[in-house]
Coordinates of C-alpha atoms in Angstrom, one line a residue:
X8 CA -9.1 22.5 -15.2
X9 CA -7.3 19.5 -14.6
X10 CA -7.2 17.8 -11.6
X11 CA -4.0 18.5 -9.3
X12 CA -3.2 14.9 -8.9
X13 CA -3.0 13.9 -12.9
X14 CA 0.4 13.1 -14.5
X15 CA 2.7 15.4 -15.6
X16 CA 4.4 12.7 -18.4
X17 CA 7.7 15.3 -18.6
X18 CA 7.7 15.5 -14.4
X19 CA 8.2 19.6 -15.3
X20 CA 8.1 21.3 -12.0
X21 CA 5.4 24.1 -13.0
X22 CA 4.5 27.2 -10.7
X23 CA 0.6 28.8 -11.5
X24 CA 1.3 31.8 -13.3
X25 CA 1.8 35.5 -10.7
X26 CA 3.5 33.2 -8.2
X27 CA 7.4 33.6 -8.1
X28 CA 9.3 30.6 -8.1
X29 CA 11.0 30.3 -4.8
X30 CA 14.8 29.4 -4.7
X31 CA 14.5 25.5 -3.7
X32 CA 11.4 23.6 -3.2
X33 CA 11.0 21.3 -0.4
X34 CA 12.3 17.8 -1.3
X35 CA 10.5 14.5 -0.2
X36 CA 11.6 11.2 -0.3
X37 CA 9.9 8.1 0.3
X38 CA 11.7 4.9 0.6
X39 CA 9.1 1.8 -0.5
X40 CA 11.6 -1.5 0.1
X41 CA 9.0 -3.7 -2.4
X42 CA 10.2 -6.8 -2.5
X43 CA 6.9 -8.7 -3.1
X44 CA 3.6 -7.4 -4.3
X45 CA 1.8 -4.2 -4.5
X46 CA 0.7 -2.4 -1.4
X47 CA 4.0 -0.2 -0.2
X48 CA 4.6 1.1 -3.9
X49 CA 1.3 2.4 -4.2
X50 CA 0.5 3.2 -0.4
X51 CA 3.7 5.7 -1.3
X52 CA 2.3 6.6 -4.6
X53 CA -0.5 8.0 -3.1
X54 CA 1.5 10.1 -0.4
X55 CA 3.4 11.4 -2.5
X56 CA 0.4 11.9 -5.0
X57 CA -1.1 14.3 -2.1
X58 CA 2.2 15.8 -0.9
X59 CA 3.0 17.5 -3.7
X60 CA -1.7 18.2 -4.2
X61 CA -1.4 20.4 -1.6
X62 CA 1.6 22.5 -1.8
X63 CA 3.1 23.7 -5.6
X64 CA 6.9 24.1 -4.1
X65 CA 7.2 20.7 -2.7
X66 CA 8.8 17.7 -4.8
X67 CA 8.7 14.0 -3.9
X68 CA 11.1 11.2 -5.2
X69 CA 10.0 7.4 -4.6
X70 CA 12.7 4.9 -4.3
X71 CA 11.2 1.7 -4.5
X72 CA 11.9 -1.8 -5.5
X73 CA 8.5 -2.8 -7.3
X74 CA 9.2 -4.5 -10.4
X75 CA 6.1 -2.9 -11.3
X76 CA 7.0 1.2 -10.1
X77 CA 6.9 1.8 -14.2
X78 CA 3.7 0.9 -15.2
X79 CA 2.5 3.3 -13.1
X80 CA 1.9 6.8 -13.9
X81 CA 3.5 9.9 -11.3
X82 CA 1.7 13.5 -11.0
X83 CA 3.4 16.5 -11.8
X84 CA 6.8 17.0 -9.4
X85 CA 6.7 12.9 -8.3
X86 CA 9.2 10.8 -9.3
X87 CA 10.6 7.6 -8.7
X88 CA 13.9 5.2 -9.0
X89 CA 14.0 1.7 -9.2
X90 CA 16.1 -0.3 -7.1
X91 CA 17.1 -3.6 -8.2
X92 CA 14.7 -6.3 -7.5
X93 CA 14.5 -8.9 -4.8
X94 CA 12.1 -12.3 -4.9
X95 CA 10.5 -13.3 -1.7
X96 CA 10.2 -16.9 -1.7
X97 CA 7.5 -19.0 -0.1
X98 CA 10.1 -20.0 3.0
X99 CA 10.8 -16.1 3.6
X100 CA 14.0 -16.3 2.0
X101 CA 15.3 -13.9 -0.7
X102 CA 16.9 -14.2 -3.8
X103 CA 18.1 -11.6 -6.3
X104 CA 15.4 -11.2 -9.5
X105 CA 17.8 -10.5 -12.2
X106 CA 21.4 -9.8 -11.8
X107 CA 22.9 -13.3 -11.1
X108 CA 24.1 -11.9 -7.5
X109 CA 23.7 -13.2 -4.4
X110 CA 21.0 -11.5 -2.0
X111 CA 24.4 -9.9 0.3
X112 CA 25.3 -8.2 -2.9
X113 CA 21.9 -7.2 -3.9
X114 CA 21.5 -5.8 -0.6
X115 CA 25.0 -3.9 -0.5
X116 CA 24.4 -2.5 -4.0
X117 CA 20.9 -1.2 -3.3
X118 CA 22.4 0.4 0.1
X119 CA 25.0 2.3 -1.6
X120 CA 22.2 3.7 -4.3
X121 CA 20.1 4.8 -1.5
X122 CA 22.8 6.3 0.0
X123 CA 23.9 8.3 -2.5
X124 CA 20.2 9.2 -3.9
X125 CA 19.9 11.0 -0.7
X126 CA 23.3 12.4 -0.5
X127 CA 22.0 14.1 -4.2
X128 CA 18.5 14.9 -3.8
X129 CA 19.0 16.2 -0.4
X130 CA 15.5 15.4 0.9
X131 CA 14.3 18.4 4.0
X132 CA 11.6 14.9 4.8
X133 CA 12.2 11.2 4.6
X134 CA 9.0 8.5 5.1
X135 CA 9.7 5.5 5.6
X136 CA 7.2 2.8 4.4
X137 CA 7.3 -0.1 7.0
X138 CA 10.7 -1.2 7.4
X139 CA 12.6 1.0 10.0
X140 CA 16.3 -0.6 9.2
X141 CA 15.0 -1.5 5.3
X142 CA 15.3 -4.5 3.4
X143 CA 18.4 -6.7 5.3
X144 CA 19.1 -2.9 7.0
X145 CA 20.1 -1.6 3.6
X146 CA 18.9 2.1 5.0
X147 CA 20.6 2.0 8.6
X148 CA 24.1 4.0 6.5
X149 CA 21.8 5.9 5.0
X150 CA 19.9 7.3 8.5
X151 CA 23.4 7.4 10.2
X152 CA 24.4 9.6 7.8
X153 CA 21.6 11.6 7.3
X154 CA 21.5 12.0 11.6
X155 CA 25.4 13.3 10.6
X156 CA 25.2 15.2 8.0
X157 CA 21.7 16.8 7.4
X158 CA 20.5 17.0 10.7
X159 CA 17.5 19.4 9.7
X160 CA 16.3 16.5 8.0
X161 CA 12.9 14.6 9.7
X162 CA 12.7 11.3 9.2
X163 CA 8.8 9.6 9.9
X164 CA 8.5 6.1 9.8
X165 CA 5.0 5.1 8.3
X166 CA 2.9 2.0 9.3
X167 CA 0.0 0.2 8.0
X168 CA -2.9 -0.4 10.9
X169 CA -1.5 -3.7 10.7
X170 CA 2.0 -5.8 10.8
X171 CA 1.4 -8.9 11.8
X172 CA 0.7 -11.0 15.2
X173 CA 1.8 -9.0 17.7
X174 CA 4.2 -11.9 19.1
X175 CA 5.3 -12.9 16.0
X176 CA 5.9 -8.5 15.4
X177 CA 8.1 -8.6 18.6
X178 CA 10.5 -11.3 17.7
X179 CA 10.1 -9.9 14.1
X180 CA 11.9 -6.6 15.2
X181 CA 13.9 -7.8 17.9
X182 CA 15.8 -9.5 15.2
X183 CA 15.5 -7.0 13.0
X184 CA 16.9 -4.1 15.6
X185 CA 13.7 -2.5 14.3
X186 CA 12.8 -1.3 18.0
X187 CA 16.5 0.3 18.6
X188 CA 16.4 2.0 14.8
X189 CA 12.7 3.9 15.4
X190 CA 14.4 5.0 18.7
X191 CA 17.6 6.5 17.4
X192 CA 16.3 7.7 14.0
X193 CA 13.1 8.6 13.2
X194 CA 11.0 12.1 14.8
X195 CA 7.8 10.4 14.4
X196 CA 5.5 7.6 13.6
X197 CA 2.5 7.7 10.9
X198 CA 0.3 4.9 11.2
X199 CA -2.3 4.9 8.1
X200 CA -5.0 3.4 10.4
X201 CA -7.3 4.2 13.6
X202 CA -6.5 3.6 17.2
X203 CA -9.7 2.1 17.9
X204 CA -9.6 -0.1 15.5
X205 CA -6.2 -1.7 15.8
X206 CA -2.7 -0.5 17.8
X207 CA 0.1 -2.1 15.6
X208 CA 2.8 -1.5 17.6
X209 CA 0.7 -2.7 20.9
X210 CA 3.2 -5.4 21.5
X211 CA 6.7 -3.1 20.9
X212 CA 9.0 -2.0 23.9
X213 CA 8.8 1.2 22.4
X214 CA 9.8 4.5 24.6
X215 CA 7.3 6.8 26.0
X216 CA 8.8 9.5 23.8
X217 CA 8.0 7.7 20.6
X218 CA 4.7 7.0 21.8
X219 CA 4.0 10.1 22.0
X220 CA 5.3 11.0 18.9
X221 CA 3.4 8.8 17.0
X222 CA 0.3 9.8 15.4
X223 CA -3.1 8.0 14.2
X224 CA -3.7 9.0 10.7
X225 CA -7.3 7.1 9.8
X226 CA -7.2 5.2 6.3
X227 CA -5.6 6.5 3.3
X228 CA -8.6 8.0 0.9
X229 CA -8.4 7.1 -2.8
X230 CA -10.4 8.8 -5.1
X231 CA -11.0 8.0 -8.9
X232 CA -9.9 10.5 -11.8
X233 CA -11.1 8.7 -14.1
X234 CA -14.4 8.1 -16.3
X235 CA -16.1 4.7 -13.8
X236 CA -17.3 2.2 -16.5
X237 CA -20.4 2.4 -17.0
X238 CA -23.1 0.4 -14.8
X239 CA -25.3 -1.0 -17.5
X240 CA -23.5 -4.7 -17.4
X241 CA -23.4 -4.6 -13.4
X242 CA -20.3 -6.8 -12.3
X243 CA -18.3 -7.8 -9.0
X244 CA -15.0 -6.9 -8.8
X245 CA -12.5 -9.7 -8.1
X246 CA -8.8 -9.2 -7.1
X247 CA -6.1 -10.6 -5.2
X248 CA -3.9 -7.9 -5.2
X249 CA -0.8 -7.8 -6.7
X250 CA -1.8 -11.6 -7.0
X251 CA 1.6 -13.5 -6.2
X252 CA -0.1 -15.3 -3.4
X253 CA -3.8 -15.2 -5.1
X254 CA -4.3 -18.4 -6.7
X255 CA -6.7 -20.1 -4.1
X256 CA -8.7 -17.1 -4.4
X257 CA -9.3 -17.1 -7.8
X258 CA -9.7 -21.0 -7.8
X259 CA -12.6 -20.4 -5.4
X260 CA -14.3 -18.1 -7.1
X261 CA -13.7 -19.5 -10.3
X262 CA -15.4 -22.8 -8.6
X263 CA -18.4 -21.0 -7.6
X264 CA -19.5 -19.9 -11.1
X265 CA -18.6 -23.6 -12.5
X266 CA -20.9 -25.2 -10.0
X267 CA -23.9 -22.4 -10.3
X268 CA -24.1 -21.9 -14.0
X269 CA -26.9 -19.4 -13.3
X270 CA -24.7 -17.4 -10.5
X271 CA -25.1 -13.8 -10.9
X272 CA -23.7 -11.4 -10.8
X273 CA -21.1 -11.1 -13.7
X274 CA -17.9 -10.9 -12.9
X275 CA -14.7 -8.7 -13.5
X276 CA -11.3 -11.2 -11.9
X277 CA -8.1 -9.0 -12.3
X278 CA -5.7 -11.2 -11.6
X279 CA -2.5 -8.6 -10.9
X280 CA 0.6 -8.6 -12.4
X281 CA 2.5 -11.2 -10.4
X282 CA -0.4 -14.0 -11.1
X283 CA 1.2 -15.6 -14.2
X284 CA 2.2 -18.7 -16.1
X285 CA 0.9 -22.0 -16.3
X286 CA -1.5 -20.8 -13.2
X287 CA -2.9 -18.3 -14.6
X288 CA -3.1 -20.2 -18.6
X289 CA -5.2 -22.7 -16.4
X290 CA -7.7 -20.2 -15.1
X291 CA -7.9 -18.9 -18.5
X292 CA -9.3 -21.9 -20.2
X293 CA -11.7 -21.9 -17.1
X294 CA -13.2 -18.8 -17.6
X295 CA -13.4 -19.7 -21.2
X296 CA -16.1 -22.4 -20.5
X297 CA -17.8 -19.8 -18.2
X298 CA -20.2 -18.2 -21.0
X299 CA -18.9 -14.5 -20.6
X300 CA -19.9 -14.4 -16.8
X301 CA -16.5 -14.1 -16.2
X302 CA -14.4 -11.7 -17.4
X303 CA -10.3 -11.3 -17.1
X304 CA -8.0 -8.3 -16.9
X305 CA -3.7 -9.1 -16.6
X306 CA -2.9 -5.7 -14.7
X307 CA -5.0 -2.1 -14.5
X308 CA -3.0 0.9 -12.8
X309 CA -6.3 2.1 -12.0
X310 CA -8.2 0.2 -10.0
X311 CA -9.9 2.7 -8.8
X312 CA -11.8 2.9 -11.6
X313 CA -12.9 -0.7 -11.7
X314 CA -14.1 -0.5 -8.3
X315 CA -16.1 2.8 -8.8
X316 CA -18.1 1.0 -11.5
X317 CA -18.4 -2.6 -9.2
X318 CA -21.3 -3.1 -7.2
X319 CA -19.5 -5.6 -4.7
X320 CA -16.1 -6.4 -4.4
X321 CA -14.4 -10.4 -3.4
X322 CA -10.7 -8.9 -2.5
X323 CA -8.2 -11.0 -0.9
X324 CA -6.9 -8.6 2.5
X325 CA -4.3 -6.5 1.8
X326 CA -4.1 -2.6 3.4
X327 CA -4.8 -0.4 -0.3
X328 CA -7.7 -3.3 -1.3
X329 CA -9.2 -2.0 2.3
X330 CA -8.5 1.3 1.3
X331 CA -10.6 1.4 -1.6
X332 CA -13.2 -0.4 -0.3
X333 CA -13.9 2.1 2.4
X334 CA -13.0 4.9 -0.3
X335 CA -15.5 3.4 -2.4
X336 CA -18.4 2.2 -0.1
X337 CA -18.2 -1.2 -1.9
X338 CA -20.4 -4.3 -0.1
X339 CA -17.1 -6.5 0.3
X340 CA -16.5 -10.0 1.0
X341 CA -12.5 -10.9 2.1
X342 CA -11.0 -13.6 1.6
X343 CA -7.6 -13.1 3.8
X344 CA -4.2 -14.8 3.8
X345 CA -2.6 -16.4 6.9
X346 CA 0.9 -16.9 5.4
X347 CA 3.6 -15.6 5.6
X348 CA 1.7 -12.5 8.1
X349 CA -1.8 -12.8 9.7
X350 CA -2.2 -9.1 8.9
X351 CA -5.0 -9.6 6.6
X352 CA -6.7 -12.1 8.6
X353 CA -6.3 -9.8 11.5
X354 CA -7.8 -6.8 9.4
X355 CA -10.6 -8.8 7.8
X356 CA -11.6 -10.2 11.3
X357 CA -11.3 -6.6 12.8
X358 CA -13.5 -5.1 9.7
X359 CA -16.3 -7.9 10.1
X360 CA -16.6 -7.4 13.7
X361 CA -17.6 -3.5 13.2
X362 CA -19.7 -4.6 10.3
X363 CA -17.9 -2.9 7.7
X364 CA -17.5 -6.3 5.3
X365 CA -17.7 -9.9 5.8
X366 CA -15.0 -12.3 5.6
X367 CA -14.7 -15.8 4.5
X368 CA -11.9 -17.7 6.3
X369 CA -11.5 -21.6 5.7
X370 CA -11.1 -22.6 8.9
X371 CA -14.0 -21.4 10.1
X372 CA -16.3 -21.0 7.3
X373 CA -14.7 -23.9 4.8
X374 CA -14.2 -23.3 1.4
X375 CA -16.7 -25.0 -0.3
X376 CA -17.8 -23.7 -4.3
X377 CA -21.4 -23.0 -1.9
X378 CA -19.5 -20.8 0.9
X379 CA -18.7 -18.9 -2.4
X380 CA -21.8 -18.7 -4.3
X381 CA -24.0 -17.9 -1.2
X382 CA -21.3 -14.6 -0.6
X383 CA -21.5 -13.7 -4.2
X384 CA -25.2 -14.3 -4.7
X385 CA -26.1 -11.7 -1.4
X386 CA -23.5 -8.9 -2.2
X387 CA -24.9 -6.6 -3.5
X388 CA -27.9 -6.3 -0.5
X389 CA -25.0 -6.6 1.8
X390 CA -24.4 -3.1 3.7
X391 CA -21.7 -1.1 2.1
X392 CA -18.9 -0.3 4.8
X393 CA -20.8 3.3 5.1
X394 CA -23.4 1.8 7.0
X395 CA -20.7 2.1 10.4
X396 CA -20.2 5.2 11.2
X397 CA -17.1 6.1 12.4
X398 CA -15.0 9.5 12.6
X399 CA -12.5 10.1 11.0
X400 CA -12.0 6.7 9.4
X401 CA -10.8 8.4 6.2
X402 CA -9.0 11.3 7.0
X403 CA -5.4 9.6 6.1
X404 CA -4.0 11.8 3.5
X405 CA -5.2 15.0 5.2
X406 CA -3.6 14.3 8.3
X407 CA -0.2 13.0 6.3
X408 CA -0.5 16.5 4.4
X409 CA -0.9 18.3 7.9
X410 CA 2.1 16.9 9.3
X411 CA 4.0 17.3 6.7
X412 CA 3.9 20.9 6.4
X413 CA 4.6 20.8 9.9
X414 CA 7.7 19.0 10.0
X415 CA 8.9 20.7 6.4
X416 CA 8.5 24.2 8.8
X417 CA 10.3 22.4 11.4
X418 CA 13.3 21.5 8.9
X419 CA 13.2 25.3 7.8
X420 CA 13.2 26.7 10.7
X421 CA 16.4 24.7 12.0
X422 CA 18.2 25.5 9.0
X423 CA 17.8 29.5 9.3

């Protein structure tokens, strides 16, 4: 029987046979602005993925602008649309990817195709990953005129555990008008984390109401549907993500098997798909010299199934990295970024001090080839993150399905 969450390649809506089909399904959009990297494309991926798991009449259409949203593959009634792309620089700025406009007409053009997706598809749920106004408030016309014209139609706003420094979050949004847009629009907040282990929006002047309409959901599970590969060449999985801002991972690593040339264990570095060009040519010929204790993949949609076969995993910080780990029960050492966010450095930090992986941060721990090889060397006796026990840690998606079917009742029920 095949698993509920494997693609449909024709998107067919199908309906198990003795079960009518009902008149409409219910219709779920999730907006993923993507303007860098990999995490809100495939933290919506995987919503939608167990959305549409648990209930057979339910649909889900991602709009996203991941330059990557095609090389994934999308389960049977999930579907996406690309948005045209936006490059985020190194000083924060944008620029367009590929159209030759400016970013004020990228943004305007992107608004108007959001706009009328909705008008269309009619969603009876919006999530929104993130962003509360969009990129540059390209979805603020879009949430007026949802509040106008489908009022039966809940709009959550979903947040990873973290943002960023919670001053740095406050003038963030206050310029943003981020606090004033979850106020007027949204009927609830997701955040895909735990209370006790971080409060994201600690530092917001949000209303009592939308406190109390926001809801803890513990980390989103992942789970692997495919074969792992097999153990019998044991290896440590490195990856920096969607790898745009990866390089002085890799470097270090790469650094510690060049000065230990008996360093074990082997290797797997996926370098992502935004880790490219002359940078990555470089590490190439690197690697090359290493003897085959290195090994290199450009891209895998499935790294789920890389880290089910890893015994230890050297990750750079990001919130669906975490996700897998914990999924996983990998021994982890994290290597987190401090620019442009310190959201990874404030997860990583977070993580260590429960004991649920280690972390190597250059200010405090250097990042000398031997801070490396000593990490590498003792990960796979290091305690996988199931060695904490904490409730609930994982129980993301099942709350997300639980309160989705509440609010799709919700939405039903107003429009009787």
């Amino acid at each position: 029987m095949a698993h509920p969450w494997k693609a449909n390649p024709m998107n067919k809506i199908t309906v198990p046979s003795g079960h009518e089909k009902p008149t409409q399904f219910s219709r779920v959009l999730l907006y993923s602005h993507d303007t860098f990297g990999l995490g809100h494309i495939r933290r919506s991926r995987t919503i939608a993925n167990a959305i549409t798991a648990a209930d057979q009449y339910t649909t889900a259409l991602i709009l996203t602008g991941s330059p990557v949203a095609g090389r994934f593959t999308f389960p049977e009634r999930v579907d996406h649309i690309r948005l045209p792309g936006v490059t985020k620089m190194t000083d924060g700025s944008y620029m367009s990817e590929t159209l030759g406009m400016n970013i004020d007409e990228t943004t305007s053009l992107r608004s108007g195709l959001i706009k009328s997706t909705i008008q269309h598809y009619k969603p009876d749920l919006v999530i929104v990953d993130k962003e509360p106004t969009g990129f540059r408030g390209e979805l603020l016309d879009s949430l007026k005129w949802i509040k106008k014209h489908r009022p039966n139609t809940r709009i959550v706003l979903g947040l990873r555990d973290v943002l960023d420094d919670p001053a740095l979050l406050e003038k963030e949004w206050d310029r943003k008008g981020a606090v004033a847009a979850t106020e007027d629009f949204y009927d609830e907040i997701w955040i895909y984390g735990m209370k006790s282990i971080y409060n994201p929006i600690a530092g917001l002047a949000l209303s009592q109401d939308t406190k109390a309409n926001t809801h803890w959901t513990g980390y989103l599970r992942r789970e692997n549907l495919d074969e792992p590969i097999p153990k019998s060449d044991p290896y440590i999985l490195i990856t920096p993500g969607g790898g745009g801002d990866g390089a002085a991972m890799v470097d270090h690593v790469l650094s510690a098997y060049e000065k230990d040339t008996k360093l074990q264990p082997n290797a797997l570095l996926v370098y992502g798909p935004f880790l490219t060009g002359d940078e990555r040519a470089t590490f190439e010929n690197r690697v090359a010299h290493l003897n085959g204790r290195v090994k290199t993949v450009g891209f895998d949609s499935h790294m789920e199934t890389l880290m089910t076969g890893a015994i230890g995993v050297v990750a750079m910080g990001g919130y669906n990295t975490f996700c897998e780990i914990l999924s996983f029960d990998k021994p982890a050492v994290i290597i987190p970024r401090t620019v442009p966010r310190l959201e990874q450095y404030i997860r990583a930090k977070r993580a260590e001090d429960l004991g649920l992986l280690r972390m190597i941060h250059k200010e405090r721990d250097g990042d000398d080839a031997d801070v490396m090889i000593e990490a590498i060397r003792n990960l796979p006796n290091q305690n996988p993150p199931s060695a904490v026990k904490i409730d609930g840690l994982l129980d993301g998606l099942d709350v997300v399905v639980e309160r989705t079917k509440y609010l799709l009742s919700k939405a039903s029920q107003k429009s009787e």
